[in-house]
PDB file of N, CA and C in Angstrom:
ATOM      1  N   MET A 114       0.800  -1.141   0.096  1.00  0.00           N
ATOM      2  CA  MET A 114      -0.037  -0.210  -0.168  1.00  0.00           C
ATOM      3  C   MET A 114       1.229   1.183  -0.056  1.00  0.00           C
ATOM      4  N   LYS A 115       0.558   2.025  -0.991  1.00  0.00           N
ATOM      5  CA  LYS A 115       1.270   3.352  -1.118  1.00  0.00           C
ATOM      6  C   LYS A 115       0.589   4.454  -0.150  1.00  0.00           C
ATOM      7  N   GLY A 116       1.235   4.830   0.981  1.00  0.00           N
ATOM      8  CA  GLY A 116       0.382   5.927   1.862  1.00  0.00           C
ATOM      9  C   GLY A 116       0.521   7.292   1.345  1.00  0.00           C
ATOM     10  N   LYS A 117      -0.092   8.316   1.869  1.00  0.00           N
ATOM     11  CA  LYS A 117       0.078   9.565   1.843  1.00  0.00           C
ATOM     12  C   LYS A 117       0.601  10.266   3.134  1.00  0.00           C
ATOM     13  N   THR A 118       1.206  11.193   3.100  1.00  0.00           N
ATOM     14  CA  THR A 118       1.379  11.877   4.269  1.00  0.00           C
ATOM     15  C   THR A 118       0.374  12.776   5.015  1.00  0.00           C
ATOM     16  N   LEU A 119       0.481  12.943   6.360  1.00  0.00           N
ATOM     17  CA  LEU A 119      -0.561  13.680   6.928  1.00  0.00           C
ATOM     18  C   LEU A 119       0.226  14.319   7.822  1.00  0.00           C
ATOM     19  N   THR A 120       0.316  15.825   7.711  1.00  0.00           N
ATOM     20  CA  THR A 120       1.091  16.646   8.768  1.00  0.00           C
ATOM     21  C   THR A 120       0.081  17.251   9.568  1.00  0.00           C
ATOM     22  N   ILE A 121       0.121  17.199  11.014  1.00  0.00           N
ATOM     23  CA  ILE A 121      -0.599  17.931  12.007  1.00  0.00           C
ATOM     24  C   ILE A 121       0.137  18.811  12.932  1.00  0.00           C
ATOM     25  N   ARG A 122      -0.374  19.751  13.420  1.00  0.00           N
ATOM     26  CA  ARG A 122       0.112  20.702  14.445  1.00  0.00           C
ATOM     27  C   ARG A 122      -0.424  20.277  15.857  1.00  0.00           C
ATOM     28  N   LEU A 123       0.447  19.826  16.731  1.00  0.00           N
ATOM     29  CA  LEU A 123       0.271  19.521  18.338  1.00  0.00           C
ATOM     30  C   LEU A 123       1.234  20.402  19.217  1.00  0.00           C
ATOM     31  N   SER A 124       0.467  20.609  20.291  1.00  0.00           N
ATOM     32  CA  SER A 124       1.237  21.022  21.485  1.00  0.00           C
ATOM     33  C   SER A 124       2.349  19.981  21.660  1.00  0.00           C
ATOM     34  N   GLU A 125       3.569  20.119  22.089  1.00  0.00           N
ATOM     35  CA  GLU A 125       4.459  19.431  22.774  1.00  0.00           C
ATOM     36  C   GLU A 125       3.787  18.472  23.952  1.00  0.00           C
ATOM     37  N   ARG A 126       3.100  18.981  24.683  1.00  0.00           N
ATOM     38  CA  ARG A 126       2.041  18.129  25.618  1.00  0.00           C
ATOM     39  C   ARG A 126       1.617  16.943  25.017  1.00  0.00           C
ATOM     40  N   ARG A 127       0.694  17.582  24.136  1.00  0.00           N
ATOM     41  CA  ARG A 127      -0.154  16.579  23.332  1.00  0.00           C
ATOM     42  C   ARG A 127       0.641  15.661  22.620  1.00  0.00           C
ATOM     43  N   ARG A 128       1.722  15.811  22.004  1.00  0.00           N
ATOM     44  CA  ARG A 128       2.640  14.996  21.350  1.00  0.00           C
ATOM     45  C   ARG A 128       3.360  14.045  22.132  1.00  0.00           C
ATOM     46  N   ASN A 129       3.421  14.534  23.405  1.00  0.00           N
ATOM     47  CA  ASN A 129       4.199  13.524  24.327  1.00  0.00           C
ATOM     48  C   ASN A 129       3.493  12.602  24.934  1.00  0.00           C
ATOM     49  N   LYS A 130       2.000  13.217  25.011  1.00  0.00           N
ATOM     50  CA  LYS A 130       0.980  12.177  25.727  1.00  0.00           C
ATOM     51  C   LYS A 130       0.567  10.909  24.438  1.00  0.00           C
ATOM     52  N   LEU A 131       0.570  11.205  23.366  1.00  0.00           N
ATOM     53  CA  LEU A 131       0.381  10.399  22.020  1.00  0.00           C
ATOM     54  C   LEU A 131       1.374   9.469  22.087  1.00  0.00           C
ATOM     55  N   TYR A 132       2.671   9.935  22.262  1.00  0.00           N
ATOM     56  CA  TYR A 132       3.954   9.000  22.035  1.00  0.00           C
ATOM     57  C   TYR A 132       3.817   8.021  23.559  1.00  0.00           C
ATOM     58  N   LEU A 133       3.425   8.323  24.616  1.00  0.00           N
ATOM     59  CA  LEU A 133       3.299   7.758  25.799  1.00  0.00           C
ATOM     60  C   LEU A 133       2.302   6.673  25.549  1.00  0.00           C
ATOM     61  N   TYR A 134       1.047   7.039  25.151  1.00  0.00           N
ATOM     62  CA  TYR A 134      -0.084   6.222  24.860  1.00  0.00           C
ATOM     63  C   TYR A 134       0.345   4.988  23.936  1.00  0.00           C
ATOM     64  N   ALA A 135       1.013   5.639  22.839  1.00  0.00           N
ATOM     65  CA  ALA A 135       1.327   4.165  22.077  1.00  0.00           C
ATOM     66  C   ALA A 135       2.403   3.382  22.472  1.00  0.00           C
ATOM     67  N   ALA A 136       3.146   3.775  23.248  1.00  0.00           N
ATOM     68  CA  ALA A 136       4.168   3.036  23.720  1.00  0.00           C
ATOM     69  C   ALA A 136       3.635   2.119  24.840  1.00  0.00           C
ATOM     70  N   GLN A 137       2.704   2.724  25.828  1.00  0.00           N
ATOM     71  CA  GLN A 137       1.925   1.592  26.546  1.00  0.00           C
ATOM     72  C   GLN A 137       1.175   0.665  25.937  1.00  0.00           C
ATOM     73  N   LYS A 138       0.687   0.977  24.810  1.00  0.00           N
ATOM     74  CA  LYS A 138      -0.193  -0.074  24.225  1.00  0.00           C
ATOM     75  C   LYS A 138       0.714  -0.818  23.089  1.00  0.00           C
ATOM     76  N   ASP A 139       1.902  -0.694  22.965  1.00  0.00           N
ATOM     77  CA  ASP A 139       2.588  -1.211  22.116  1.00  0.00           C
ATOM     78  C   ASP A 139       2.223  -1.094  20.693  1.00  0.00           C
ATOM     79  N   ARG A 140       1.739   0.033  20.244  1.00  0.00           N
ATOM     80  CA  ARG A 140       1.309   0.339  18.984  1.00  0.00           C
ATOM     81  C   ARG A 140       1.920   1.376  18.530  1.00  0.00           C
ATOM     82  N   THR A 141       2.024   1.447  17.172  1.00  0.00           N
ATOM     83  CA  THR A 141       2.620   2.538  16.246  1.00  0.00           C
ATOM     84  C   THR A 141       1.657   3.767  16.255  1.00  0.00           C
ATOM     85  N   ILE A 142       2.020   4.802  16.286  1.00  0.00           N
ATOM     86  CA  ILE A 142       1.155   6.217  15.976  1.00  0.00           C
ATOM     87  C   ILE A 142       0.195   5.996  14.728  1.00  0.00           C
ATOM     88  N   THR A 143       0.697   5.683  13.772  1.00  0.00           N
ATOM     89  CA  THR A 143       0.183   5.014  12.626  1.00  0.00           C
ATOM     90  C   THR A 143      -1.130   4.357  12.809  1.00  0.00           C
ATOM     91  N   ALA A 144      -0.659   2.939  13.563  1.00  0.00           N
ATOM     92  CA  ALA A 144      -1.953   2.000  13.821  1.00  0.00           C
ATOM     93  C   ALA A 144      -2.701   2.737  14.601  1.00  0.00           C
ATOM     94  N   LEU A 145      -2.507   3.732  15.707  1.00  0.00           N
ATOM     95  CA  LEU A 145      -3.553   3.939  16.439  1.00  0.00           C
ATOM     96  C   LEU A 145      -4.464   5.093  15.608  1.00  0.00           C
ATOM     97  N   ILE A 146      -3.993   5.826  15.095  1.00  0.00           N
ATOM     98  CA  ILE A 146      -4.664   6.851  13.977  1.00  0.00           C
ATOM     99  C   ILE A 146      -5.801   6.037  12.975  1.00  0.00           C
ATOM    100  N   GLU A 147      -4.913   4.947  12.451  1.00  0.00           N
ATOM    101  CA  GLU A 147      -5.878   4.086  11.504  1.00  0.00           C
ATOM    102  C   GLU A 147      -7.047   3.815  12.057  1.00  0.00           C
ATOM    103  N   GLU A 148      -6.665   2.814  13.229  1.00  0.00           N
ATOM    104  CA  GLU A 148      -7.810   2.371  14.024  1.00  0.00           C
ATOM    105  C   GLU A 148      -8.847   3.481  14.403  1.00  0.00           C
ATOM    106  N   TRP A 149      -8.427   4.698  15.160  1.00  0.00           N
ATOM    107  CA  TRP A 149      -9.659   5.665  15.253  1.00  0.00           C
ATOM    108  C   TRP A 149     -10.236   6.222  13.978  1.00  0.00           C
ATOM    109  N   ILE A 150      -9.543   6.278  12.773  1.00  0.00           N
ATOM    110  CA  ILE A 150     -10.428   6.733  11.727  1.00  0.00           C
ATOM    111  C   ILE A 150     -11.163   5.603  11.439  1.00  0.00           C
ATOM    112  N   ASP A 151     -10.908   4.159  11.361  1.00  0.00           N
ATOM    113  CA  ASP A 151     -11.783   3.028  10.897  1.00  0.00           C
ATOM    114  C   ASP A 151     -12.745   3.017  12.031  1.00  0.00           C
ATOM    115  N   SER A 152     -12.729   3.503  13.256  1.00  0.00           N
ATOM    116  CA  SER A 152     -13.920   3.468  14.215  1.00  0.00           C
ATOM    117  C   SER A 152     -15.032   4.700  13.798  1.00  0.00           C
ATOM    118  N   LEU A 153     -14.659   5.631  13.217  1.00  0.00           N
ATOM    119  CA  LEU A 153     -15.651   6.449  12.906  1.00  0.00           C
ATOM    120  C   LEU A 153     -16.849   6.286  12.093  1.00  0.00           C
ATOM    121  N   VAL A 154     -17.973   6.722  12.349  1.00  0.00           N
ATOM    122  CA  VAL A 154     -19.311   6.247  11.494  1.00  0.00           C
ATOM    123  C   VAL A 154     -19.755   7.449  10.912  1.00  0.00           C
ATOM    124  N   LEU A 155     -19.713   7.399   9.534  1.00  0.00           N
ATOM    125  CA  LEU A 155     -20.226   8.647   8.823  1.00  0.00           C
ATOM    126  C   LEU A 155     -21.754   8.762   8.656  1.00  0.00           C
ATOM    127  N   GLU A 156     -22.420   9.679   8.550  1.00  0.00           N
ATOM    128  CA  GLU A 156     -23.781   9.886   8.463  1.00  0.00           C
ATOM    129  C   GLU A 156     -24.592   8.760   7.260  1.00  0.00           C
ATOM    130  N   LYS A 157     -23.920   8.868   6.221  1.00  0.00           N
ATOM    131  CA  LYS A 157     -24.290   7.811   5.430  1.00  0.00           C
ATOM    132  C   LYS A 157     -24.415   6.413   5.802  1.00  0.00           C
ATOM    133  N   GLU A 158     -23.200   6.068   6.404  1.00  0.00           N
ATOM    134  CA  GLU A 158     -23.273   4.695   6.951  1.00  0.00           C
ATOM    135  C   GLU A 158     -24.382   4.529   8.269  1.00  0.00           C
ATOM    136  N   ARG A 159     -24.443   5.331   8.835  1.00  0.00           N
ATOM    137  CA  ARG A 159     -25.334   5.153   9.946  1.00  0.00           C
ATOM    138  C   ARG A 159     -26.823   4.802   9.533  1.00  0.00           C
ATOM    139  N   GLU A 160     -27.325   5.793   8.441  1.00  0.00           N
ATOM    140  CA  GLU A 160     -28.477   5.690   7.900  1.00  0.00           C
ATOM    141  C   GLU A 160     -28.651   4.282   7.467  1.00  0.00           C
ATOM    142  N   THR A 161     -27.722   3.477   6.490  1.00  0.00           N
ATOM    143  CA  THR A 161     -27.939   2.362   5.950  1.00  0.00           C
ATOM    144  C   THR A 161     -27.699   1.164   7.038  1.00  0.00           C
ATOM    145  N   ALA A 162     -27.305   1.337   8.065  1.00  0.00           N
ATOM    146  CA  ALA A 162     -26.959   0.526   8.953  1.00  0.00           C
ATOM    147  C   ALA A 162     -28.324   0.190   9.844  1.00  0.00           C
ATOM    148  N   GLY A 163     -29.005   1.353  10.088  1.00  0.00           N
ATOM    149  CA  GLY A 163     -30.147   1.280  10.961  1.00  0.00           C
ATOM    150  C   GLY A 163     -31.584   0.960  10.157  1.00  0.00           C
TER     151      GLY A 163
END
């Protein structure tokens, strides 16, 4: 899979929190973000699911 790059701005405090969370869960930042994105429910999906 050829990926694209996403750049975001975070405070140092939030960046550190994200890195600590990833380390505690033994996951990469990419894996955490991909799992979060996959968990999002879009309005169209919600209408067809119900």
